[in-house]
Short mmCIF file of C-alpha atoms in Angstrom, two decimals:
data_model
loop_
_atom_site.label_atom_id
_atom_site.label_comp_id
_atom_site.label_asym_id
_atom_site.label_seq_id
_atom_site.Cartn_x
_atom_site.Cartn_y
_atom_site.Cartn_z
CA MET A 28 -60.28 -18.96 18.93
CA GLY A 29 -56.99 -20.49 18.75
CA ILE A 30 -53.65 -19.25 19.88
CA GLN A 31 -52.01 -16.87 17.45
CA ARG A 32 -48.51 -18.28 16.42
CA PRO A 33 -45.84 -15.95 15.31
CA ARG A 34 -45.58 -15.89 11.48
CA ILE A 35 -42.52 -17.51 9.98
CA ALA A 36 -41.47 -16.35 6.60
CA ALA A 37 -41.68 -19.05 4.02
CA PRO A 38 -38.61 -20.14 2.25
CA ARG A 39 -39.97 -18.63 -0.93
CA GLU A 40 -40.09 -15.35 0.79
CA VAL A 41 -36.57 -15.57 2.09
CA ASN A 42 -35.24 -16.60 -1.16
CA ARG A 43 -37.08 -13.67 -2.83
CA ARG A 44 -35.37 -11.20 -0.49
CA SER A 45 -31.97 -13.06 -0.98
CA GLY A 46 -32.52 -12.96 -4.64
CA HIS A 47 -33.23 -9.30 -4.57
CA PHE A 48 -29.93 -8.72 -2.71
CA VAL A 49 -28.27 -10.77 -5.45
CA ARG A 50 -29.73 -8.98 -8.25
CA SER A 51 -29.14 -5.56 -6.94
CA PHE A 52 -25.64 -5.99 -5.64
CA PRO A 53 -24.03 -5.26 -8.92
CA PHE A 54 -25.50 -1.86 -9.04
CA PHE A 55 -24.45 -1.35 -5.39
CA ALA A 56 -20.82 -2.41 -6.24
CA ILE A 57 -20.76 -0.04 -9.32
CA ALA A 58 -22.03 2.77 -7.39
CA LEU A 59 -19.41 2.25 -4.40
CA THR A 60 -16.66 1.89 -6.92
CA SER A 61 -17.67 4.95 -8.80
CA ALA A 62 -17.63 6.90 -5.51
CA VAL A 63 -14.13 5.67 -4.87
CA LEU A 64 -13.09 6.63 -8.41
CA LEU A 65 -14.59 10.15 -7.97
CA LEU A 66 -12.77 10.70 -4.66
CA THR A 67 -9.46 9.43 -5.87
CA PHE A 68 -9.74 11.71 -9.12
CA LEU A 69 -10.55 14.72 -6.97
CA THR A 70 -7.67 14.09 -4.54
CA MET A 71 -5.08 13.17 -7.16
CA PRO A 72 -1.62 14.31 -6.36
CA GLY A 73 0.07 17.37 -7.84
CA GLU A 74 3.59 15.80 -7.79
CA GLU A 75 5.27 12.76 -8.92
CA TYR A 76 6.35 10.25 -6.21
CA PRO A 77 10.03 10.03 -6.18
CA GLY A 78 12.13 6.81 -6.06
CA ASP A 79 11.98 3.21 -7.39
CA ALA A 80 9.07 3.45 -9.76
CA GLN A 81 10.71 6.32 -11.84
CA ALA A 82 13.19 3.59 -13.18
CA PRO A 83 10.73 1.62 -15.18
CA ARG A 84 8.98 4.75 -16.52
CA VAL A 85 12.53 5.67 -17.94
CA GLN A 86 12.67 2.38 -19.68
CA ALA A 87 9.09 2.72 -20.97
CA ILE A 88 9.91 6.26 -22.26
CA ALA A 89 12.87 4.85 -24.07
CA PHE A 90 10.96 2.14 -25.65
CA LEU A 91 8.18 4.46 -26.88
CA ASN A 92 10.66 6.87 -28.27
CA THR A 93 13.30 4.58 -29.73
CA GLY A 94 11.95 1.07 -29.74
CA GLN A 95 14.80 -0.06 -27.64
CA TRP A 96 14.07 -1.75 -24.11
CA SER A 97 17.44 -0.76 -22.56
CA VAL A 98 17.80 2.53 -20.74
CA PRO A 99 20.30 4.99 -22.34
CA ARG A 100 23.71 4.87 -20.67
CA GLU A 101 23.80 8.74 -19.89
CA ILE A 102 20.65 8.34 -17.83
CA ALA A 103 21.52 5.26 -16.05
CA GLU A 104 25.03 6.47 -14.89
CA ILE A 105 23.56 9.60 -13.33
CA SER A 106 20.91 7.94 -11.34
CA GLY A 107 22.84 6.75 -8.36
CA GLU A 108 25.51 3.94 -7.91
CA ARG A 109 25.59 1.08 -10.24
CA GLY A 110 22.72 -1.31 -9.42
CA HIS A 111 20.71 1.13 -7.19
CA PHE A 112 18.12 1.56 -9.81
CA PHE A 113 19.56 0.13 -12.86
CA PHE A 114 21.34 -3.08 -13.50
CA GLN A 115 24.21 -3.19 -15.98
CA ASN A 116 24.67 -6.57 -17.66
CA THR A 117 27.74 -8.09 -19.25
CA ASP A 118 26.85 -6.42 -22.62
CA GLY A 119 26.93 -3.00 -20.98
CA ARG A 120 23.34 -2.27 -21.35
CA TRP A 121 21.27 -0.96 -18.50
CA TYR A 122 17.86 -2.12 -17.35
CA PRO A 123 15.59 -1.36 -14.19
CA LYS A 124 16.28 -3.87 -11.63
CA TYR A 125 12.52 -4.33 -10.86
CA GLY A 126 9.88 -6.57 -12.28
CA ALA A 127 9.42 -6.48 -15.99
CA LEU A 128 5.55 -5.97 -15.52
CA ASN A 129 6.16 -2.64 -13.89
CA THR A 130 7.49 -1.18 -17.22
CA ALA A 131 4.68 -2.74 -19.10
CA LEU A 132 1.99 -1.13 -16.83
CA TYR A 133 3.27 2.29 -17.55
CA LEU A 134 3.48 1.93 -21.19
CA ALA A 135 -0.34 2.85 -21.54
CA PRO A 136 -0.39 6.18 -19.61
CA LEU A 137 2.97 7.11 -21.24
CA TRP A 138 1.65 6.27 -24.76
CA LEU A 139 -1.47 8.41 -23.93
CA GLU A 140 0.86 11.18 -22.87
CA LYS A 141 2.74 11.11 -26.00
CA THR A 142 -0.46 10.88 -28.18
CA VAL A 143 -2.14 13.87 -26.39
CA ILE A 144 0.88 16.23 -25.72
CA GLY A 145 2.78 15.19 -29.15
CA HIS A 146 6.05 14.20 -27.58
CA LEU A 147 7.52 12.32 -24.68
CA ASP A 148 10.70 13.29 -22.62
CA LEU A 149 12.03 12.65 -19.13
CA ARG A 150 10.91 15.84 -17.44
CA SER A 151 7.30 16.49 -18.65
CA PRO A 152 5.18 18.71 -16.34
CA ASP A 153 2.09 16.91 -17.71
CA ARG A 154 3.33 13.56 -16.83
CA VAL A 155 1.76 13.49 -13.23
CA PHE A 156 -1.78 13.61 -14.66
CA PHE A 157 -1.38 10.77 -17.01
CA LEU A 158 0.23 8.59 -14.11
CA ASN A 159 -2.54 9.73 -11.84
CA LEU A 160 -5.05 8.38 -14.28
CA LEU A 161 -3.50 4.82 -14.03
CA ASN A 162 -3.61 5.11 -10.30
CA VAL A 163 -7.33 6.15 -10.28
CA ILE A 164 -8.08 3.16 -12.40
CA PHE A 165 -6.18 0.71 -9.97
CA SER A 166 -8.01 2.38 -7.06
CA GLY A 167 -11.46 1.66 -8.58
CA ALA A 168 -10.51 -1.76 -9.38
CA THR A 169 -9.19 -2.35 -5.95
CA ALA A 170 -12.43 -0.98 -4.39
CA LEU A 171 -14.38 -3.27 -6.48
CA TYR A 172 -12.41 -6.40 -5.07
CA LEU A 173 -12.67 -5.09 -1.62
CA THR A 174 -16.49 -4.85 -2.13
CA LEU A 175 -16.70 -8.41 -3.45
CA LEU A 176 -14.59 -9.74 -0.52
CA ALA A 177 -16.73 -7.80 2.03
CA ARG A 178 -19.79 -9.40 0.45
CA ARG A 179 -18.55 -12.68 1.56
CA GLN A 180 -18.51 -11.72 5.20
CA THR A 181 -21.70 -9.65 5.54
CA ALA A 182 -24.92 -8.63 3.89
CA SER A 183 -24.90 -5.17 5.50
CA ARG A 184 -24.28 -2.70 2.69
CA PHE A 185 -23.57 -0.01 5.22
CA LEU A 186 -20.88 -2.19 6.81
CA ILE A 187 -19.41 -2.82 3.38
CA VAL A 188 -19.27 0.94 2.66
CA VAL A 189 -17.59 1.60 5.98
CA PHE A 190 -14.93 -1.28 5.43
CA VAL A 191 -14.09 -0.17 1.86
CA PHE A 192 -13.75 3.57 2.64
CA ALA A 193 -12.04 2.88 5.97
CA ALA A 194 -9.52 0.51 4.39
CA LEU A 195 -8.68 2.81 1.46
CA PHE A 196 -8.76 6.29 3.22
CA SER A 197 -8.18 5.94 6.86
CA THR A 198 -5.04 3.99 6.40
CA PHE A 199 -1.67 4.61 4.84
CA TRP A 200 -2.96 2.76 1.78
CA TRP A 201 -4.27 6.22 0.77
CA ASN A 202 -0.90 7.55 0.27
CA TYR A 203 0.01 4.63 -2.06
CA LEU A 204 -3.35 4.91 -3.97
CA ARG A 205 -2.10 8.44 -4.76
CA GLY A 206 1.72 7.85 -5.15
CA GLN A 207 2.74 6.64 -8.56
CA THR A 208 4.64 3.64 -7.27
CA PHE A 209 4.51 -0.11 -7.14
CA GLU A 210 2.59 -0.75 -3.90
CA ILE A 211 -0.82 0.06 -5.57
CA PHE A 212 0.03 -2.74 -8.12
CA HIS A 213 1.09 -5.22 -5.45
CA ALA A 214 -1.89 -4.65 -3.06
CA PHE A 215 -4.37 -5.06 -5.97
CA PHE A 216 -2.82 -8.09 -7.43
CA LEU A 217 -2.71 -9.96 -4.09
CA LEU A 218 -6.41 -8.86 -3.29
CA ALA A 219 -7.63 -9.97 -6.70
CA PHE A 220 -5.83 -13.31 -6.34
CA PHE A 221 -7.20 -13.89 -2.80
CA HIS A 222 -10.81 -13.17 -3.92
CA HIS A 223 -10.63 -15.69 -6.98
CA PHE A 224 -8.67 -18.22 -5.02
CA VAL A 225 -11.04 -18.69 -2.13
CA THR A 226 -14.05 -18.37 -4.42
CA ALA A 227 -12.69 -21.27 -6.40
CA LEU A 228 -12.46 -23.29 -3.30
CA ASP A 229 -15.95 -22.51 -2.49
CA GLN A 230 -17.82 -22.80 -5.62
CA PRO A 231 -17.06 -26.21 -7.46
CA ALA A 232 -19.20 -25.19 -10.54
CA LYS A 233 -16.88 -22.13 -11.25
CA THR A 234 -13.65 -23.64 -9.96
CA ARG A 235 -11.84 -23.61 -13.28
CA LEU A 236 -12.63 -20.09 -14.16
CA HIS A 237 -11.76 -18.66 -10.67
CA PHE A 238 -8.52 -20.67 -10.52
CA LEU A 239 -7.62 -19.39 -13.86
CA LEU A 240 -8.16 -15.80 -12.86
CA ALA A 241 -6.41 -16.38 -9.38
CA ALA A 242 -3.28 -17.74 -11.21
CA ILE A 243 -3.24 -14.78 -13.75
CA PHE A 244 -3.25 -12.30 -10.86
CA LEU A 245 -0.77 -14.27 -8.91
CA GLY A 246 1.45 -14.42 -11.74
CA ALA A 247 1.24 -10.67 -12.32
CA LEU A 248 2.28 -10.22 -8.71
CA PHE A 249 5.36 -12.45 -9.45
CA LEU A 250 6.17 -10.38 -12.47
CA SER A 251 5.79 -7.14 -10.63
CA LYS A 252 7.96 -8.24 -7.83
CA SER A 253 9.72 -11.63 -7.82
CA VAL A 254 10.02 -11.94 -4.06
CA TYR A 255 6.43 -12.86 -3.98
CA VAL A 256 7.32 -16.27 -5.38
CA ILE A 257 7.86 -17.15 -1.72
CA LEU A 258 4.08 -17.59 -1.59
CA LEU A 259 4.05 -20.64 -3.80
CA PRO A 260 4.84 -23.30 -1.01
CA ALA A 261 2.08 -22.03 1.28
CA ILE A 262 -0.45 -21.87 -1.57
CA GLY A 263 0.70 -25.40 -2.82
CA ALA A 264 0.15 -26.54 0.70
CA ILE A 265 -3.35 -25.39 0.87
CA LEU A 266 -4.20 -26.83 -2.63
CA LEU A 267 -2.70 -30.24 -1.39
CA TRP A 268 -4.88 -30.29 1.62
CA GLN A 269 -7.97 -29.50 -0.40
CA TYR A 270 -6.90 -32.17 -2.88
CA ARG A 271 -6.34 -34.77 -0.25
CA SER A 272 -9.82 -33.84 1.21
CA LYS A 273 -11.25 -34.81 -2.18
CA LYS A 274 -12.51 -31.25 -2.66
CA LEU A 275 -10.58 -30.55 -5.86
CA ALA A 276 -10.18 -32.40 -9.06
CA PRO A 277 -6.82 -32.73 -10.84
CA ARG A 278 -8.29 -30.87 -13.87
CA ALA A 279 -9.14 -27.93 -11.66
CA LEU A 280 -5.54 -27.78 -10.52
CA ALA A 281 -4.33 -27.77 -13.91
CA TRP A 282 -6.27 -24.41 -14.63
CA PHE A 283 -4.17 -22.87 -11.62
CA SER A 284 -0.91 -24.58 -12.39
CA ALA A 285 -0.47 -23.89 -16.07
CA PRO A 286 -0.64 -19.93 -15.86
CA ILE A 287 1.72 -20.04 -12.81
CA ALA A 288 4.20 -22.13 -14.73
CA LEU A 289 3.89 -19.75 -17.50
CA SER A 290 4.56 -16.55 -15.25
CA LEU A 291 7.68 -18.33 -13.78
CA CYS A 292 8.90 -18.99 -17.37
CA LEU A 293 8.34 -15.25 -18.17
CA ILE A 294 10.26 -14.24 -15.09
CA ALA A 295 13.19 -16.54 -16.04
CA PHE A 296 13.13 -15.17 -19.64
CA ALA A 297 12.88 -11.48 -18.38
CA ASN A 298 15.87 -11.99 -16.16
CA TRP A 299 17.98 -13.77 -18.91
CA ALA A 300 17.24 -10.97 -21.39
CA ARG A 301 18.01 -8.21 -18.94
CA PHE A 302 20.53 -9.59 -16.43
CA GLY A 303 22.23 -12.35 -18.36
CA SER A 304 20.86 -15.37 -16.38
CA PRO A 305 17.40 -16.72 -15.67
CA PHE A 306 18.38 -17.04 -12.02
CA THR A 307 19.86 -13.50 -11.54
CA THR A 308 17.69 -10.70 -10.16
CA GLY A 309 18.41 -7.09 -10.33
CA TYR A 310 19.09 -6.98 -6.66
CA THR A 311 22.59 -8.35 -6.76
CA GLN A 312 24.68 -5.45 -8.04
CA ALA A 313 24.40 -2.50 -5.60
CA ALA A 314 26.78 -2.83 -2.73
CA MET A 315 23.93 -2.04 -0.21
CA GLU A 316 21.99 -5.11 -1.54
CA ARG A 317 24.68 -7.82 -1.49
CA GLN A 318 23.08 -9.28 1.56
CA LEU A 319 19.29 -9.03 1.05
CA PHE A 320 18.41 -11.11 4.01
CA THR A 321 19.86 -11.60 7.44
CA LEU A 322 18.59 -13.21 10.57
CA ARG A 323 19.79 -10.23 12.58
CA SER A 324 16.87 -8.00 11.19
CA PHE A 325 14.15 -10.45 12.19
CA GLY A 326 13.75 -9.36 15.88
CA PRO A 327 13.99 -5.61 15.33
CA ALA A 328 11.71 -5.77 12.16
CA LEU A 329 9.11 -7.75 14.08
CA TYR A 330 9.20 -5.26 17.00
CA GLY A 331 9.08 -2.34 14.59
CA PHE A 332 6.14 -3.69 12.57
CA LEU A 333 4.18 -4.27 15.76
CA PHE A 334 5.15 -1.36 18.00
CA GLN A 335 7.39 1.31 16.49
CA SER A 336 5.52 4.57 15.76
CA ARG A 337 7.09 4.89 12.26
CA TYR A 338 6.35 1.41 11.18
CA SER A 339 3.55 -0.21 13.31
CA VAL A 340 0.78 -1.86 11.21
CA PHE A 341 -1.68 -0.92 13.92
CA ILE A 342 -0.81 2.84 13.70
CA HIS A 343 -0.71 2.91 9.79
CA PHE A 344 -3.53 0.57 9.25
CA THR A 345 -5.79 1.40 12.07
CA LEU A 346 -8.71 -0.85 10.74
CA LEU A 347 -6.68 -3.79 12.23
CA VAL A 348 -7.39 -2.66 15.85
CA PRO A 349 -11.09 -3.53 15.62
CA ALA A 350 -10.53 -6.40 13.34
CA LEU A 351 -8.62 -8.17 16.08
CA PHE A 352 -11.78 -8.39 18.00
CA GLY A 353 -13.39 -10.07 14.93
CA TRP A 354 -10.76 -12.73 14.29
CA PRO A 355 -12.24 -15.45 16.71
CA ARG A 356 -15.64 -15.20 14.90
CA PHE A 357 -14.00 -14.89 11.42
CA PHE A 358 -12.01 -18.05 12.07
CA ARG A 359 -15.18 -20.02 13.18
CA LYS A 360 -17.41 -18.95 10.36
CA HIS A 361 -14.88 -18.65 7.47
CA ARG A 362 -12.17 -21.05 8.47
CA ARG A 363 -10.84 -21.70 5.00
CA ASP A 364 -10.57 -18.04 4.22
CA ALA A 365 -8.86 -17.46 7.53
CA ILE A 366 -6.28 -20.11 6.95
CA VAL A 367 -5.44 -18.76 3.49
CA VAL A 368 -5.06 -15.35 4.98
CA LEU A 369 -2.85 -16.49 7.79
CA ALA A 370 -0.70 -18.65 5.29
CA ILE A 371 -0.12 -15.81 3.01
CA SER A 372 0.56 -13.13 5.76
CA VAL A 373 2.84 -15.18 8.07
CA THR A 374 4.93 -16.08 4.94
CA LEU A 375 5.33 -12.49 3.89
CA LEU A 376 5.74 -11.09 7.47
CA VAL A 377 8.58 -13.61 8.10
CA THR A 378 10.14 -12.83 4.65
CA ASN A 379 10.02 -9.07 4.97
CA SER A 380 11.31 -9.28 8.67
CA LEU A 381 14.39 -11.03 7.22
CA PHE A 382 15.16 -8.10 4.76
CA THR A 383 18.17 -6.08 5.57
CA ASN A 384 16.20 -3.00 4.60
CA TRP A 385 12.86 -4.23 6.23
CA ARG A 386 11.87 -0.57 6.69
CA GLY A 387 11.73 -0.06 3.09
CA GLU A 388 13.05 3.39 3.18
CA ALA A 389 12.59 5.92 2.01
CA CYS A 390 8.95 5.59 2.34
CA TYR A 391 5.82 6.17 4.48
CA GLY A 392 4.95 3.35 6.92
CA PRO A 393 5.52 -0.32 6.46
CA ARG A 394 5.05 -0.42 2.78
CA TYR A 395 6.32 -4.08 2.30
CA LEU A 396 3.43 -5.26 4.46
CA LEU A 397 0.70 -3.25 2.76
CA PRO A 398 -0.51 -5.95 0.40
CA ILE A 399 -1.49 -8.28 3.37
CA LEU A 400 -3.01 -5.64 5.69
CA PRO A 401 -6.33 -5.54 3.73
CA LEU A 402 -6.74 -9.26 4.12
CA LEU A 403 -5.85 -9.19 7.80
CA SER A 404 -8.50 -6.52 8.34
CA LEU A 405 -11.39 -8.63 6.85
CA PRO A 406 -12.53 -9.79 10.28
CA PHE A 407 -13.49 -6.01 10.83
CA LEU A 408 -16.68 -7.21 9.15
CA GLU A 409 -17.44 -9.88 11.70
CA PHE A 410 -16.88 -7.46 14.37
CA GLY A 411 -19.33 -5.18 12.64
CA ASN A 412 -21.80 -8.09 12.36
CA TRP A 413 -21.34 -8.92 16.06
CA LEU A 414 -22.02 -5.19 17.00
CA SER A 415 -25.24 -5.08 15.05
CA GLU A 416 -26.41 -8.37 16.91
CA LEU A 417 -25.29 -7.06 20.33
CA ARG A 418 -28.29 -6.83 22.87
CA ARG A 419 -26.66 -4.39 25.31
CA PRO A 420 -27.55 -0.98 24.17
CA LYS A 421 -25.17 0.97 26.18
CA THR A 422 -22.12 -1.37 25.52
CA LYS A 423 -23.23 -1.33 21.75
CA ALA A 424 -23.26 2.52 21.60
CA VAL A 425 -19.84 2.84 23.47
CA LEU A 426 -18.09 0.27 21.09
CA ILE A 427 -19.72 2.03 18.03
CA CYS A 428 -18.61 5.56 19.18
CA ALA A 429 -15.00 4.27 19.99
CA THR A 430 -14.75 2.60 16.55
CA ALA A 431 -16.06 5.73 14.86
CA LEU A 432 -13.63 7.96 16.75
CA LEU A 433 -10.67 5.74 16.01
CA LEU A 434 -11.44 5.45 12.34
CA GLY A 435 -12.35 9.22 12.13
CA TYR A 436 -9.08 10.26 13.87
CA ALA A 437 -7.04 7.82 11.38
CA THR A 438 -8.72 9.47 8.46
CA VAL A 439 -7.76 12.95 9.67
CA LEU A 440 -4.17 11.83 10.02
CA GLN A 441 -4.19 10.31 6.42
CA ALA A 442 -5.83 13.54 5.11
CA CYS A 443 -2.97 15.46 6.55
CA VAL A 444 -0.37 13.22 4.89
CA SER A 445 -2.27 13.67 1.59
CA ILE A 446 -2.24 17.43 1.86
CA MET A 447 1.49 17.61 2.37
CA PRO A 448 4.14 16.68 -0.22
CA PHE A 449 5.06 13.02 -0.41
CA PHE A 450 8.50 13.46 1.28
CA PHE A 451 7.94 16.39 3.45
CA CYS A 452 9.24 14.66 6.61
CA TYR A 453 12.46 13.79 4.87
CA ASP A 454 12.64 17.27 3.69
CA LEU A 455 12.42 18.57 7.39
CA LYS A 456 15.22 16.12 8.16
CA SER A 457 17.36 17.52 5.42
CA CYS A 458 17.15 20.95 7.22
CA LEU A 459 19.08 19.66 10.08
CA VAL A 460 22.89 20.10 10.68
CA ASP A 461 22.82 16.97 13.04
CA PRO A 462 20.08 14.54 11.72
CA ARG A 463 20.71 12.20 14.58
CA HIS A 464 21.38 13.81 18.03
CA SER A 465 19.44 17.15 17.94
CA ALA A 466 16.11 17.70 19.67
CA ALA A 467 14.54 18.39 16.49
CA ALA A 468 15.65 15.10 15.01
CA THR A 469 14.58 13.25 18.02
CA TYR A 470 11.14 14.69 17.31
CA LEU A 471 11.14 13.35 13.71
CA ARG A 472 12.31 10.04 14.69
CA ALA A 473 9.72 9.48 17.49
CA HIS A 474 6.69 10.35 15.39
CA ASN A 475 5.32 8.84 12.18
CA PHE A 476 4.51 11.07 9.08
CA GLY A 477 0.83 11.40 9.99
CA SER A 478 1.62 12.91 13.38
CA ILE A 479 4.16 15.16 12.08
CA ASP A 480 2.10 16.51 9.22
CA ARG A 481 -0.89 16.86 11.59
CA ASP A 482 1.23 18.93 13.90
CA PHE A 483 2.50 21.14 11.18
CA LEU A 484 -1.11 21.75 9.78
CA LEU A 485 -3.14 21.70 13.05
CA HIS A 486 -1.13 22.11 16.12
CA ARG A 487 1.35 25.07 15.53
CA GLU A 488 2.44 25.39 19.18
CA ARG A 489 3.32 21.86 19.46
CA PHE A 490 5.21 21.82 16.14
CA ASP A 491 7.05 24.92 17.24
CA HIS A 492 7.97 23.63 20.57
CA GLU A 493 9.03 20.17 19.38
CA PHE A 494 10.73 21.14 16.12
CA THR A 495 11.03 24.76 15.03
CA ASN A 496 12.25 26.25 18.34
CA GLN A 497 14.92 23.57 18.41
CA LEU A 498 16.55 24.84 15.17
CA SER A 499 19.77 26.67 14.89
CA GLU A 500 19.83 29.95 12.84
CA ASN A 501 21.25 28.04 9.82
CA GLU A 502 18.84 25.29 10.12
CA ALA A 503 15.86 27.88 10.61
CA ALA A 504 16.87 29.35 7.38
CA ARG A 505 16.67 26.18 5.57
CA PHE A 506 13.26 25.41 7.05
CA ASN A 507 12.30 29.01 6.07
CA ASP A 508 13.25 28.24 2.28
CA LEU A 509 11.30 24.85 2.52
CA ARG A 510 8.20 26.37 3.92
CA SER A 511 8.11 29.16 1.43
CA LYS A 512 7.78 26.70 -1.36
CA LEU A 513 5.14 24.50 0.11
CA ARG A 514 1.92 23.87 -1.75
CA SER A 515 -0.79 21.27 -1.02
CA ASN A 516 -0.24 18.02 -2.86
CA PHE A 517 -3.43 18.17 -4.93
CA ARG A 518 -3.65 18.59 -8.59
CA TRP A 519 -6.87 20.47 -8.53
CA PHE A 520 -6.36 22.45 -5.31
CA PRO A 521 -2.57 23.53 -5.18
CA ARG A 522 -2.96 25.97 -2.30
CA ARG A 523 -0.01 27.49 -0.58
CA LEU A 524 0.52 25.91 2.88
CA LYS A 525 1.29 28.35 5.61
CA GLY A 526 1.65 25.99 8.61
CA VAL A 527 3.53 27.10 11.58
CA SER A 528 5.71 30.34 12.15
CA VAL A 529 8.68 30.56 9.90
CA LEU A 530 11.52 31.34 12.35
CA PRO A 531 11.75 30.63 16.06
CA PRO A 532 12.51 33.24 18.61
CA ALA A 533 16.22 34.22 18.64
CA PRO A 534 16.81 32.84 22.31
CA ALA A 535 15.36 29.33 21.26
CA ARG A 536 17.58 29.32 18.09
CA ASN A 537 20.65 30.22 20.32
CA ARG A 538 19.87 27.50 22.91
CA ALA A 539 19.49 24.96 19.90
CA HIS A 540 22.78 26.06 18.39
CA ASN A 541 24.54 25.87 21.71
CA ARG A 542 23.27 22.21 22.19
CA LEU A 543 24.42 21.23 18.74
CA GLU A 544 27.91 22.64 19.36
CA GLY A 545 28.20 20.72 22.67
CA ALA A 546 26.99 17.58 20.97
CA ALA A 547 29.59 18.05 18.16
CA GLN A 548 32.41 18.45 20.92
CA LEU A 549 31.31 15.24 22.48
CA ASN A 550 31.43 13.34 19.13
CA ASP A 551 34.90 14.87 18.53
#
């Protein structure tokens, strides 16, 4: 009787299992994408996100109603200072200062609104629903590309599900999946470009197709916001490196270069048609934007993106914390992907740190950095792979629990933000007589939106102590008026929000009022 040797699976069996994963993966991806679509549909907001994105929608409405691309003068002139939202060219016509593709993206939902409702005007109560449908579609497409990217790193479907849902719903990305603004477009275009770009570098047989798709999505990113053209030198350097290593053929590069050249020509033509010159952007007319970049902002911006509670990427995109531990392994196993991620991320981090308005206000979190944060969090999957292979049960259990608690708490914070109106924290600030030096202002300045919304909804005593009890009688009356109108920011569940007590005790109001008077005297 011979010694029994351990049975080793034959290559045919391994291939059979691998083939089963490949064949069944499309169904898994569709199911995961459908779950994200359902969740974003059920939690779609009940209000329209104010700010920049309204300008291209005004242009789209004007075009669908009149056939003219320019914005009516009477609307542009009451929308803030000249150049703030709309650029006035030498012909006296007004156009949104933002990328031309943004207007094109809003044509479909606004046309659908006009078809269903029968008319299209600037202040339609039904508009939010049709804009939400566009966001739901982009959310599903984003989830699909996240799933495809996760598949490159791990075969664990459980880990893919955790990564996709954590990236979308435990970070401030959820706010921009719901908000009808540009960030959802930028994040999707960059994510789709990255997937096709690295796939083209990996699969010589499909290089042309994936380079073509990568170039289309990158061109769309340029047309949505022209500052992303700054990525071209970094991407060009990577392609040159691959070409010199004889891993790319000249014909393959043509499939990438031609659509990029076309997108740059379209940007130049759009600038010429709207602003009077191919090299003029819409960011040159407003007084506050005469100096878009300055070296003085680099240090404060870098510090803010890393450590400030209102702008830290680690607070607003918590998935980056466990992802940090996966970076060494990610760099060893997927070096080319890691180099592309770092090249893109460093370029955009430096560029945005040089912005005069690097905070991107008014907004929630570091919105200018949102497109690169999902890419920087990809090593979370390698962290998960390492955890699954860990042979120390106690250490493994502790790390899994810590990660689950971190992501769970982050999800609670983002749920609180989703429940409240988009600009609730700015509304709180508008209640203050002294929005800079009062104790209530200090509380708002020291906390991010998630923490403030959490305190309002879940920790009444803390919010009372830090904010409500610090208000003067006049400020408390404003807060009372604000609170009486609060409804949850869900289209399907518009419940009234009670939050904390309306008015603080009289002694506390008097103390706060006295402090405000003392501060005013010092300022005088």
